[in-house]
């Protein structure tokens, strides 16, 4: 008969496991963490060198120097993977990454840069046009159309110069003139509207427009349910309370859609308003106050 | 007294917890919502660049970036987003964003124009202040690609904003999230007279 004070063989095994874990856990955890980090880094650098957009860009560029640089990066990476020491491996991974960046930089053709300059110029030109349209409307509203004419005169030389340079394919030089005209327009709009407050009233041309607005407002509150209550819905009590209101809201929305289908927009609007109110109550029932 | 079996189980439990952390990290990487750093729980807020899910952890430069928690330490606090009140920070000159990439002395042209948009229900109307926006941005960042600068030309709805359009191009991504209703819906409706 075994003494009560002696642990059983299964208990001995548990002691052994327990001591083993307790004694080795910090070292084990640290080594595993390093190993995981390196394995992860190995995978990421591999992706960067073989499958990334930068790697494809180098491959497709036909630029010999860039392709050679990427090949060098791959060589460094392959050698790094075989290194026994983590620090050396890490260092070589960094070198491989740096080499790929150099390759990508070499592969960036002047055509790419030209495209960007042209895109930026087009965007700035569109902004200038939008500002000039706004400026014209503002000056009309203020009975100062002469100020719009003055602005157009002020920027005329720059706009002409920009067009001429662009016709010669000199987008970067054209941009300087477009920028100058843009700043002039911006300053003039700023002076005209400084300190003002404009009111955008809520007006609907037809009941159908108002119905569409209500439908959108209802959609919005449904999205808010997700955004605001995602975490809270894990609580059963809250979820049940919320779902009661959501079910009512769903029912009302269905009715509203039927009303709208019969062109009864006034009833549809009223029913949708009630549906949205239920959603507001659902959100509030979870402890979040939103006006509605 | 805790039995030996319990101790062993506790140790194994600890081991399982450590493994669970690794598994959780891997799952978080695959979660489509994980990129949205503005909606993260407190424990995951303002993570360092190499683990924020935004920067490339393999890039050399990523490790050279200052961790946000360190750089945000002296800035005014906010209740959401990345928990910095950037408007106050710029107002108090704690940050001075450069307005021109090539010219360090260029001054931003700040546009002091408010636009009020009426909304239905008891929800306060929206006040859009150009001033706070043009302290950071240029007109061309928004006009005309996101907003046409003309009365009635822009159909803006909260649904579209939540889907990342209009104001949602920035708000919820790099500016405070739309869950902060009162920061935009800030003009109360007039009280009805009896």
Tab-separated table of C-alpha atoms in Angstrom:
chain	number	residue	atom	x	y	z
A	1	UNK	CA	0.000	0.000	0.000
A	2	UNK	CA	1.313	3.362	-0.931
A	3	UNK	CA	1.845	6.006	1.633
A	4	UNK	CA	-0.596	8.911	1.340
A	5	UNK	CA	2.280	11.358	1.514
A	6	UNK	CA	3.917	9.925	-1.607
A	7	UNK	CA	2.757	11.193	-4.928
A	8	UNK	CA	1.396	8.629	-7.393
A	9	UNK	CA	3.237	7.893	-10.635
A	10	UNK	CA	0.774	10.049	-12.590
A	11	UNK	CA	1.298	12.835	-10.085
A	12	UNK	CA	5.091	12.423	-10.531
A	13	UNK	CA	4.632	12.803	-14.240
A	14	UNK	CA	2.598	15.942	-13.663
A	15	UNK	CA	5.270	17.315	-11.310
A	16	UNK	CA	7.882	16.624	-13.949
A	17	UNK	CA	5.838	18.325	-16.675
A	18	UNK	CA	5.053	21.203	-14.380
A	19	UNK	CA	8.687	21.720	-13.339
A	20	UNK	CA	9.832	21.291	-16.910
A	21	UNK	CA	7.427	23.980	-18.109
A	22	UNK	CA	8.160	26.263	-15.166
A	23	UNK	CA	11.910	25.864	-15.572
A	24	UNK	CA	12.128	26.211	-19.291
A	25	UNK	CA	9.216	28.507	-20.166
A	26	UNK	CA	11.100	31.841	-20.301
A	27	UNK	CA	13.911	30.492	-22.454
A	28	UNK	CA	11.509	28.504	-24.543
A	29	UNK	CA	9.176	31.478	-25.018
A	30	UNK	CA	12.067	33.742	-25.958
A	31	UNK	CA	13.559	31.267	-28.444
A	32	UNK	CA	10.159	30.554	-29.963
A	33	UNK	CA	9.454	34.251	-30.234
A	34	UNK	CA	12.783	34.825	-32.049
A	35	UNK	CA	12.179	31.810	-34.266
A	36	UNK	CA	8.675	33.037	-35.096
A	37	UNK	CA	9.974	36.506	-35.855
A	38	UNK	CA	12.655	35.160	-38.189
A	39	UNK	CA	10.269	32.751	-39.907
A	40	UNK	CA	7.817	35.605	-40.412
A	41	UNK	CA	10.525	37.925	-41.702
A	42	UNK	CA	11.786	35.199	-44.031
A	43	UNK	CA	8.284	34.865	-45.491
A	44	UNK	CA	7.790	38.632	-45.863
A	45	UNK	CA	11.180	39.294	-47.462
A	46	UNK	CA	10.571	36.355	-49.796
A	47	UNK	CA	7.267	37.948	-50.879
A	48	UNK	CA	8.952	41.308	-51.357
A	49	UNK	CA	11.704	39.845	-53.534
A	50	UNK	CA	9.626	37.440	-55.608
A	51	UNK	CA	5.966	38.498	-55.677
A	52	UNK	CA	5.676	42.167	-54.738
A	53	UNK	CA	4.696	44.891	-57.198
A	54	UNK	CA	8.262	46.243	-56.894
A	55	UNK	CA	9.665	42.840	-57.899
A	56	UNK	CA	7.312	42.642	-60.885
A	57	UNK	CA	8.140	46.202	-61.853
A	58	UNK	CA	11.873	45.366	-61.913
A	59	UNK	CA	11.247	42.167	-63.870
A	60	UNK	CA	9.140	43.894	-66.520
A	61	UNK	CA	11.328	46.993	-66.800
A	62	UNK	CA	13.942	45.330	-68.987
A	63	UNK	CA	16.454	47.534	-67.171
A	64	UNK	CA	19.582	45.391	-66.871
A	65	UNK	CA	21.016	47.265	-63.887
A	66	UNK	CA	17.726	46.932	-61.997
A	67	UNK	CA	17.395	43.234	-62.825
A	68	UNK	CA	20.993	42.610	-61.716
A	69	UNK	CA	20.345	44.466	-58.457
A	70	UNK	CA	17.287	42.312	-57.737
A	71	UNK	CA	19.299	39.164	-58.516
A	72	UNK	CA	21.886	40.355	-55.993
A	73	UNK	CA	19.120	40.924	-53.444
A	74	UNK	CA	17.826	37.375	-53.983
A	75	UNK	CA	21.350	35.994	-53.579
A	76	UNK	CA	21.785	37.815	-50.281
A	77	UNK	CA	18.368	36.601	-49.131
A	78	UNK	CA	19.048	32.954	-50.009
A	79	UNK	CA	22.374	33.080	-48.174
A	80	UNK	CA	20.721	34.795	-45.189
A	81	UNK	CA	18.145	32.009	-44.872
A	82	UNK	CA	20.975	29.541	-44.233
A	83	UNK	CA	22.682	31.647	-41.555
A	84	UNK	CA	22.832	30.017	-38.159
A	85	UNK	CA	22.913	33.238	-36.158
A	86	UNK	CA	19.718	35.242	-35.895
A	87	UNK	CA	21.468	38.619	-35.825
A	88	UNK	CA	23.383	37.903	-39.029
A	89	UNK	CA	20.241	36.647	-40.701
A	90	UNK	CA	18.376	39.792	-39.703
A	91	UNK	CA	21.206	41.975	-41.012
A	92	UNK	CA	21.257	40.154	-44.344
A	93	UNK	CA	17.474	40.374	-44.692
A	94	UNK	CA	17.764	44.134	-44.244
A	95	UNK	CA	20.451	44.243	-46.910
A	96	UNK	CA	18.296	42.238	-49.331
A	97	UNK	CA	15.392	44.621	-48.760
A	98	UNK	CA	17.616	47.666	-49.327
A	99	UNK	CA	18.948	46.146	-52.565
A	100	UNK	CA	15.430	45.530	-53.853
A	101	UNK	CA	14.532	49.161	-53.142
A	102	UNK	CA	17.546	50.239	-55.173
A	103	UNK	CA	16.451	47.924	-57.985
A	104	UNK	CA	12.910	49.338	-57.932
A	105	UNK	CA	14.311	52.835	-58.016
A	106	UNK	CA	16.466	51.989	-61.044
A	107	UNK	CA	13.428	50.436	-62.731
A	108	UNK	CA	11.361	53.598	-62.390
A	109	UNK	CA	11.489	54.917	-65.904
A	110	UNK	CA	11.460	58.555	-66.798
A	111	UNK	CA	8.137	57.791	-68.536
A	112	UNK	CA	6.642	56.946	-65.101
A	113	UNK	CA	7.842	60.276	-63.718
A	114	UNK	CA	6.499	62.153	-66.731
A	115	UNK	CA	3.125	60.470	-66.296
A	116	UNK	CA	2.975	61.593	-62.679
A	117	UNK	CA	3.915	65.166	-63.538
A	118	UNK	CA	1.175	65.184	-66.174
A	119	UNK	CA	-1.416	63.661	-63.803
A	120	UNK	CA	-0.585	66.207	-61.111
A	121	UNK	CA	-0.838	69.010	-63.637
A	122	UNK	CA	-4.244	67.792	-64.857
A	123	UNK	CA	-5.528	67.591	-61.271
A	124	UNK	CA	-4.301	71.099	-60.501
A	125	UNK	CA	-5.861	72.381	-63.732
A	126	UNK	CA	-9.211	70.829	-62.745
A	127	UNK	CA	-9.021	72.487	-59.335
A	128	UNK	CA	-8.225	75.814	-60.970
A	129	UNK	CA	-11.242	75.468	-63.281
A	130	UNK	CA	-13.496	74.564	-60.314
A	131	UNK	CA	-12.245	77.583	-58.349
A	132	UNK	CA	-12.767	79.901	-61.322
A	133	UNK	CA	-16.354	78.630	-61.757
A	134	UNK	CA	-16.995	79.185	-58.039
A	135	UNK	CA	-15.373	82.620	-58.228
A	136	UNK	CA	-17.612	83.638	-61.113
A	137	UNK	CA	-20.767	82.558	-59.212
A	138	UNK	CA	-19.644	84.302	-56.012
A	139	UNK	CA	-18.937	87.559	-57.837
A	140	UNK	CA	-22.282	87.404	-59.625
A	141	UNK	CA	-24.008	86.849	-56.273
A	142	UNK	CA	-22.173	89.876	-54.865
A	143	UNK	CA	-22.829	91.989	-57.979
A	144	UNK	CA	-19.083	92.281	-58.511
A	145	UNK	CA	-18.593	90.541	-61.833
A	146	UNK	CA	-15.908	93.099	-62.626
A	147	UNK	CA	-13.752	91.427	-59.949
A	148	UNK	CA	-14.074	88.122	-61.774
A	149	UNK	CA	-13.044	89.804	-65.002
A	150	UNK	CA	-10.069	91.331	-63.149
A	151	UNK	CA	-9.000	87.912	-61.879
A	152	UNK	CA	-9.222	86.417	-65.368
A	153	UNK	CA	-7.056	89.260	-66.642
A	154	UNK	CA	-4.549	88.766	-63.834
A	155	UNK	CA	-4.060	85.091	-64.620
A	156	UNK	CA	-4.423	85.286	-68.415
A	157	UNK	CA	-0.672	85.463	-69.104
A	158	UNK	CA	0.031	82.449	-66.890
A	159	UNK	CA	-2.726	80.388	-68.485
A	160	UNK	CA	-1.450	81.213	-71.967
A	161	UNK	CA	2.122	80.385	-70.991
A	162	UNK	CA	0.978	77.084	-69.443
A	163	UNK	CA	-0.889	76.103	-72.623
A	164	UNK	CA	2.112	76.961	-74.809
A	165	UNK	CA	4.529	74.975	-72.657
A	166	UNK	CA	2.168	72.035	-72.514
A	167	UNK	CA	1.907	72.038	-76.302
A	168	UNK	CA	5.689	71.636	-76.335
A	169	UNK	CA	5.387	68.725	-73.903
A	170	UNK	CA	6.910	70.692	-71.003
A	171	UNK	CA	4.458	69.716	-68.281
A	172	UNK	CA	6.745	70.542	-65.349
A	173	UNK	CA	7.350	74.084	-66.634
A	174	UNK	CA	3.618	74.500	-67.363
A	175	UNK	CA	2.799	73.490	-63.788
A	176	UNK	CA	4.620	76.582	-62.433
A	177	UNK	CA	2.227	78.863	-64.351
A	178	UNK	CA	-0.882	76.833	-63.497
A	179	UNK	CA	0.133	76.963	-59.818
A	180	UNK	CA	0.467	80.748	-59.946
A	181	UNK	CA	-2.993	81.126	-61.481
A	182	UNK	CA	-4.385	78.662	-58.934
A	183	UNK	CA	-3.031	80.617	-55.968
A	184	UNK	CA	-4.439	83.874	-57.399
A	185	UNK	CA	-7.894	82.290	-57.775
A	186	UNK	CA	-7.714	80.763	-54.309
A	187	UNK	CA	-6.802	84.068	-52.687
A	188	UNK	CA	-9.595	85.886	-54.490
A	189	UNK	CA	-12.216	83.302	-53.406
A	190	UNK	CA	-10.865	83.490	-49.855
A	191	UNK	CA	-11.175	87.294	-49.786
A	192	UNK	CA	-14.702	87.167	-51.188
A	193	UNK	CA	-16.039	84.606	-48.683
A	194	UNK	CA	-13.976	85.460	-45.604
A	195	UNK	CA	-15.962	85.204	-42.359
A	196	UNK	CA	-19.188	84.179	-44.091
A	197	UNK	CA	-21.616	81.432	-43.117
A	198	UNK	CA	-23.644	79.814	-45.869
A	199	UNK	CA	-26.814	77.864	-45.223
A	200	UNK	CA	-27.686	74.802	-47.263
A	201	UNK	CA	-31.401	74.357	-46.596
A	202	UNK	CA	-33.064	71.001	-46.663
A	203	UNK	CA	-35.644	71.243	-49.417
A	204	UNK	CA	-37.164	68.505	-51.517
A	205	UNK	CA	-38.502	69.075	-55.008
A	206	UNK	CA	-40.923	66.143	-54.788
A	207	UNK	CA	-42.275	63.763	-52.101
A	208	UNK	CA	-40.362	61.009	-53.918
A	209	UNK	CA	-37.105	62.907	-53.283
A	210	UNK	CA	-37.986	63.148	-49.610
A	211	UNK	CA	-38.766	59.416	-49.548
A	212	UNK	CA	-35.321	58.676	-51.021
A	213	UNK	CA	-33.745	60.894	-48.372
A	214	UNK	CA	-35.639	59.001	-45.652
A	215	UNK	CA	-34.573	55.674	-47.124
A	216	UNK	CA	-30.973	56.838	-46.963
A	217	UNK	CA	-31.423	58.044	-43.381
A	218	UNK	CA	-32.802	54.626	-42.495
A	219	UNK	CA	-29.827	52.897	-44.172
A	220	UNK	CA	-27.510	55.186	-42.243
A	221	UNK	CA	-28.995	54.218	-38.897
A	222	UNK	CA	-28.708	50.545	-39.805
A	223	UNK	CA	-25.011	51.095	-40.471
A	224	UNK	CA	-24.688	52.981	-37.186
A	225	UNK	CA	-26.124	49.944	-35.409
A	226	UNK	CA	-23.187	47.955	-36.737
A	227	UNK	CA	-20.574	50.639	-36.083
A	228	UNK	CA	-21.706	51.578	-32.588
A	229	UNK	CA	-23.066	48.296	-31.220
A	230	UNK	CA	-20.809	45.612	-32.654
A	231	UNK	CA	-19.098	44.967	-29.307
A	232	UNK	CA	-22.179	45.568	-27.168
A	233	UNK	CA	-24.239	42.991	-29.083
A	234	UNK	CA	-22.148	40.254	-27.469
A	235	UNK	CA	-24.161	40.917	-24.305
A	236	UNK	CA	-27.337	38.809	-24.509
A	237	UNK	CA	-29.518	41.242	-22.543
A	238	UNK	CA	-28.505	44.187	-24.729
A	239	UNK	CA	-28.861	42.114	-27.902
A	240	UNK	CA	-32.406	41.085	-27.005
A	241	UNK	CA	-33.421	44.679	-26.258
A	242	UNK	CA	-31.891	45.952	-29.488
A	243	UNK	CA	-33.434	43.207	-31.606
A	244	UNK	CA	-36.971	44.069	-30.448
A	245	UNK	CA	-36.604	47.576	-31.902
A	246	UNK	CA	-34.817	46.345	-35.021
A	247	UNK	CA	-37.639	43.880	-35.754
A	248	UNK	CA	-40.217	46.702	-35.447
A	249	UNK	CA	-38.059	48.892	-37.663
A	250	UNK	CA	-37.766	46.151	-40.321
A	251	UNK	CA	-41.517	45.710	-40.353
A	252	UNK	CA	-42.153	49.436	-40.760
A	253	UNK	CA	-39.557	49.719	-43.505
A	254	UNK	CA	-41.199	46.931	-45.469
A	255	UNK	CA	-44.549	48.736	-45.183
A	256	UNK	CA	-42.941	51.990	-46.324
A	257	UNK	CA	-41.456	50.313	-49.388
A	258	UNK	CA	-44.904	48.943	-50.262
A	259	UNK	CA	-46.406	52.445	-49.904
A	260	UNK	CA	-43.712	53.845	-52.170
A	261	UNK	CA	-44.379	51.091	-54.700
A	262	UNK	CA	-47.955	52.392	-54.877
A	263	UNK	CA	-46.681	55.984	-55.231
A	264	UNK	CA	-48.103	56.813	-51.793
A	265	UNK	CA	-44.979	58.759	-50.840
A	266	UNK	CA	-46.478	60.762	-47.961
A	267	UNK	CA	-47.397	57.523	-46.145
A	268	UNK	CA	-44.070	55.972	-47.106
A	269	UNK	CA	-42.163	58.925	-45.615
A	270	UNK	CA	-44.151	58.851	-42.400
A	271	UNK	CA	-43.684	55.087	-42.004
A	272	UNK	CA	-39.966	55.297	-42.742
A	273	UNK	CA	-39.580	58.052	-40.153
A	274	UNK	CA	-41.118	55.677	-37.603
A	275	UNK	CA	-38.804	52.885	-38.748
A	276	UNK	CA	-35.750	55.131	-38.278
A	277	UNK	CA	-37.020	56.194	-34.849
A	278	UNK	CA	-37.077	52.498	-33.834
A	279	UNK	CA	-33.436	52.204	-34.890
A	280	UNK	CA	-32.561	55.276	-32.810
A	281	UNK	CA	-34.315	53.625	-29.852
A	282	UNK	CA	-32.384	50.406	-30.513
A	283	UNK	CA	-29.085	52.293	-30.296
A	284	UNK	CA	-30.185	54.177	-27.201
A	285	UNK	CA	-31.349	50.921	-25.548
A	286	UNK	CA	-27.716	49.764	-25.716
A	287	UNK	CA	-26.644	52.810	-23.721
A	288	UNK	CA	-25.479	55.077	-26.539
A	289	UNK	CA	-27.326	58.344	-26.892
A	290	UNK	CA	-27.753	59.659	-30.407
A	291	UNK	CA	-30.152	62.430	-31.339
A	292	UNK	CA	-32.855	61.462	-33.771
B	1	UNK	CA	-3.913	24.156	-1.107
B	2	UNK	CA	-3.656	23.799	-4.846
B	3	UNK	CA	-3.200	20.186	-5.950
B	4	UNK	CA	-0.300	19.139	-8.126
B	5	UNK	CA	-2.723	18.315	-10.908
B	6	UNK	CA	-4.155	21.813	-10.708
B	7	UNK	CA	-0.671	23.330	-10.803
B	8	UNK	CA	0.241	21.331	-13.863
B	9	UNK	CA	-3.009	22.265	-15.537
B	10	UNK	CA	-2.368	25.906	-14.623
B	11	UNK	CA	1.069	25.723	-16.244
B	12	UNK	CA	-0.373	24.132	-19.352
B	13	UNK	CA	-3.124	26.752	-19.291
B	14	UNK	CA	-0.456	29.458	-19.199
B	15	UNK	CA	1.223	27.836	-22.150
B	16	UNK	CA	-2.088	27.723	-24.011
B	17	UNK	CA	-2.630	31.421	-23.239
B	18	UNK	CA	0.747	32.298	-24.726
B	19	UNK	CA	-0.099	30.294	-27.827
B	20	UNK	CA	-3.518	31.958	-27.970
B	21	UNK	CA	-1.840	35.365	-28.124
B	22	UNK	CA	0.111	34.261	-31.179
B	23	UNK	CA	-3.019	32.795	-32.775
B	24	UNK	CA	-4.995	35.968	-31.970
B	25	UNK	CA	-2.293	38.101	-33.607
B	26	UNK	CA	-2.475	35.985	-36.743
B	27	UNK	CA	-6.280	36.198	-36.838
B	28	UNK	CA	-6.167	39.991	-36.352
B	29	UNK	CA	-3.960	40.269	-39.438
B	30	UNK	CA	-6.661	38.572	-41.506
B	31	UNK	CA	-9.541	40.603	-40.111
B	32	UNK	CA	-10.706	43.109	-42.758
B	33	UNK	CA	-11.549	45.612	-40.028
B	34	UNK	CA	-8.141	45.336	-38.385
B	35	UNK	CA	-6.709	48.055	-40.638
B	36	UNK	CA	-9.039	50.662	-39.164
B	37	UNK	CA	-6.873	51.977	-36.385
B	38	UNK	CA	-9.524	54.500	-35.426
B	39	UNK	CA	-11.916	51.874	-34.079
B	40	UNK	CA	-9.508	49.736	-32.055
B	41	UNK	CA	-9.957	48.769	-28.408
B	42	UNK	CA	-7.753	50.620	-25.852
B	43	UNK	CA	-5.166	47.856	-25.703
B	44	UNK	CA	-4.514	48.091	-29.441
B	45	UNK	CA	-4.629	51.871	-29.861
B	46	UNK	CA	-1.724	53.659	-31.527
B	47	UNK	CA	0.399	50.559	-31.976
B	48	UNK	CA	4.027	51.038	-33.056
B	49	UNK	CA	4.521	51.243	-36.852
B	50	UNK	CA	5.875	47.714	-37.246
B	51	UNK	CA	2.729	46.183	-35.771
B	52	UNK	CA	0.009	48.690	-36.667
B	53	UNK	CA	-1.175	46.733	-39.700
B	54	UNK	CA	-0.589	49.786	-41.893
B	55	UNK	CA	3.173	49.943	-42.361
B	56	UNK	CA	5.269	47.280	-44.012
B	57	UNK	CA	7.027	45.526	-41.127
B	58	UNK	CA	9.823	44.406	-43.462
B	59	UNK	CA	10.734	47.918	-44.537
B	60	UNK	CA	13.879	49.315	-42.945
B	61	UNK	CA	12.253	52.708	-42.615
B	62	UNK	CA	9.335	51.347	-40.586
B	63	UNK	CA	11.543	50.619	-37.616
B	64	UNK	CA	12.988	54.118	-37.805
B	65	UNK	CA	9.603	55.774	-37.365
B	66	UNK	CA	8.768	57.200	-33.971
B	67	UNK	CA	6.032	55.173	-32.212
B	68	UNK	CA	2.795	57.228	-32.064
B	69	UNK	CA	2.367	56.814	-28.315
B	70	UNK	CA	5.701	58.561	-27.860
B	71	UNK	CA	5.119	61.337	-30.401
B	72	UNK	CA	1.540	62.008	-29.243
B	73	UNK	CA	2.495	62.260	-25.570
B	74	UNK	CA	2.535	66.076	-25.379
B	75	UNK	CA	-0.494	66.697	-27.601
B	76	UNK	CA	-4.023	67.589	-26.433
B	77	UNK	CA	-6.202	64.543	-25.926
B	78	UNK	CA	-9.346	63.553	-27.751
B	79	UNK	CA	-11.930	60.848	-27.037
B	80	UNK	CA	-11.636	58.983	-30.302
B	81	UNK	CA	-9.641	58.388	-33.454
B	82	UNK	CA	-5.985	58.330	-32.541
B	83	UNK	CA	-6.930	60.138	-29.331
B	84	UNK	CA	-5.292	63.438	-30.269
B	85	UNK	CA	-7.232	66.675	-30.711
B	86	UNK	CA	-5.419	67.798	-33.843
B	87	UNK	CA	-7.445	71.011	-34.237
B	88	UNK	CA	-6.375	72.114	-30.775
B	89	UNK	CA	-2.814	70.972	-31.439
B	90	UNK	CA	-2.528	73.217	-34.490
B	91	UNK	CA	-4.351	76.089	-32.757
B	92	UNK	CA	-1.863	75.946	-29.871
B	93	UNK	CA	1.008	75.680	-32.378
B	94	UNK	CA	2.095	72.346	-30.935
B	95	UNK	CA	2.241	71.117	-34.516
B	96	UNK	CA	2.988	73.312	-37.530
B	97	UNK	CA	2.272	71.354	-40.706
B	98	UNK	CA	4.291	72.446	-43.719
B	99	UNK	CA	2.027	73.763	-46.444
B	100	UNK	CA	4.457	73.253	-49.332
B	101	UNK	CA	6.716	70.262	-49.753
B	102	UNK	CA	9.364	72.350	-51.543
B	103	UNK	CA	9.112	75.610	-49.624
B	104	UNK	CA	9.471	75.360	-45.825
B	105	UNK	CA	8.487	79.024	-45.403
B	106	UNK	CA	5.266	78.873	-47.431
B	107	UNK	CA	2.203	79.827	-45.403
B	108	UNK	CA	-1.096	77.985	-45.747
B	109	UNK	CA	-3.989	80.047	-47.106
B	110	UNK	CA	-6.629	79.475	-44.433
B	111	UNK	CA	-10.195	79.900	-45.655
B	112	UNK	CA	-12.636	81.148	-43.021
B	113	UNK	CA	-16.013	80.036	-44.377
B	114	UNK	CA	-18.644	77.975	-42.569
B	115	UNK	CA	-21.269	75.967	-44.387
B	116	UNK	CA	-24.333	74.826	-42.472
B	117	UNK	CA	-26.254	71.879	-43.829
B	118	UNK	CA	-29.745	71.341	-42.503
B	119	UNK	CA	-30.745	67.788	-41.612
B	120	UNK	CA	-34.075	66.208	-40.725
B	121	UNK	CA	-35.249	65.224	-37.246
B	122	UNK	CA	-33.909	66.465	-33.925
B	123	UNK	CA	-30.333	65.761	-34.988
B	124	UNK	CA	-28.458	69.104	-34.889
B	125	UNK	CA	-27.541	70.609	-38.260
B	126	UNK	CA	-24.051	70.080	-39.642
B	127	UNK	CA	-21.485	72.860	-39.492
B	128	UNK	CA	-18.653	72.439	-41.954
B	129	UNK	CA	-15.796	74.800	-41.056
B	130	UNK	CA	-13.405	75.430	-43.943
B	131	UNK	CA	-11.006	77.033	-41.466
B	132	UNK	CA	-10.060	73.886	-39.555
B	133	UNK	CA	-9.790	71.934	-42.788
B	134	UNK	CA	-7.649	74.424	-44.708
B	135	UNK	CA	-5.182	74.568	-41.826
B	136	UNK	CA	-4.257	71.050	-42.948
B	137	UNK	CA	-5.400	70.754	-46.517
B	138	UNK	CA	-5.300	72.603	-49.801
B	139	UNK	CA	-8.506	73.388	-51.747
B	140	UNK	CA	-7.360	70.980	-54.456
B	141	UNK	CA	-7.328	68.056	-52.010
B	142	UNK	CA	-11.141	68.094	-52.013
B	143	UNK	CA	-12.286	70.281	-54.924
B	144	UNK	CA	-13.569	69.183	-57.344
B	145	UNK	CA	-12.733	65.468	-57.013
B	146	UNK	CA	-14.651	64.908	-53.744
B	147	UNK	CA	-16.861	67.994	-53.497
B	148	UNK	CA	-17.945	70.276	-56.339
B	149	UNK	CA	-17.681	73.821	-54.954
B	150	UNK	CA	-21.255	74.736	-55.916
B	151	UNK	CA	-24.506	75.032	-53.955
B	152	UNK	CA	-26.670	71.930	-54.328
B	153	UNK	CA	-24.080	70.012	-56.336
B	154	UNK	CA	-23.130	67.558	-53.600
B	155	UNK	CA	-25.440	64.821	-52.369
B	156	UNK	CA	-23.988	63.930	-48.991
B	157	UNK	CA	-25.491	61.212	-46.832
B	158	UNK	CA	-24.276	59.496	-43.692
B	159	UNK	CA	-24.604	56.170	-45.492
B	160	UNK	CA	-22.136	57.312	-48.154
B	161	UNK	CA	-19.805	58.717	-45.501
B	162	UNK	CA	-19.864	55.406	-43.649
B	163	UNK	CA	-18.972	53.711	-46.916
B	164	UNK	CA	-15.863	55.894	-47.197
B	165	UNK	CA	-17.161	58.479	-49.656
B	166	UNK	CA	-17.416	62.288	-49.312
B	167	UNK	CA	-16.375	63.206	-45.715
B	168	UNK	CA	-15.671	59.492	-45.203
B	169	UNK	CA	-12.663	59.745	-47.509
B	170	UNK	CA	-10.822	61.077	-44.428
B	171	UNK	CA	-13.152	60.748	-41.434
B	172	UNK	CA	-12.854	57.268	-39.978
B	173	UNK	CA	-9.484	56.785	-41.638
B	174	UNK	CA	-7.133	59.658	-40.865
B	175	UNK	CA	-9.552	62.051	-39.161
B	176	UNK	CA	-11.919	61.509	-36.245
B	177	UNK	CA	-14.488	58.740	-36.846
B	178	UNK	CA	-18.155	59.258	-37.662
B	179	UNK	CA	-19.169	57.835	-34.286
B	180	UNK	CA	-18.379	61.321	-32.943
B	181	UNK	CA	-21.776	62.670	-34.102
B	182	UNK	CA	-21.636	65.959	-32.182
B	183	UNK	CA	-18.394	67.146	-33.674
B	184	UNK	CA	-20.119	67.754	-37.030
B	185	UNK	CA	-23.767	67.869	-35.977
B	186	UNK	CA	-23.028	70.844	-33.775
B	187	UNK	CA	-25.710	73.432	-34.518
B	188	UNK	CA	-28.824	72.691	-32.442
B	189	UNK	CA	-32.220	73.184	-34.002
B	190	UNK	CA	-34.050	76.325	-32.871
B	191	UNK	CA	-36.361	75.589	-29.926
B	192	UNK	CA	-39.994	75.733	-31.054
B	193	UNK	CA	-41.906	78.565	-29.454
B	194	UNK	CA	-45.197	77.493	-27.774
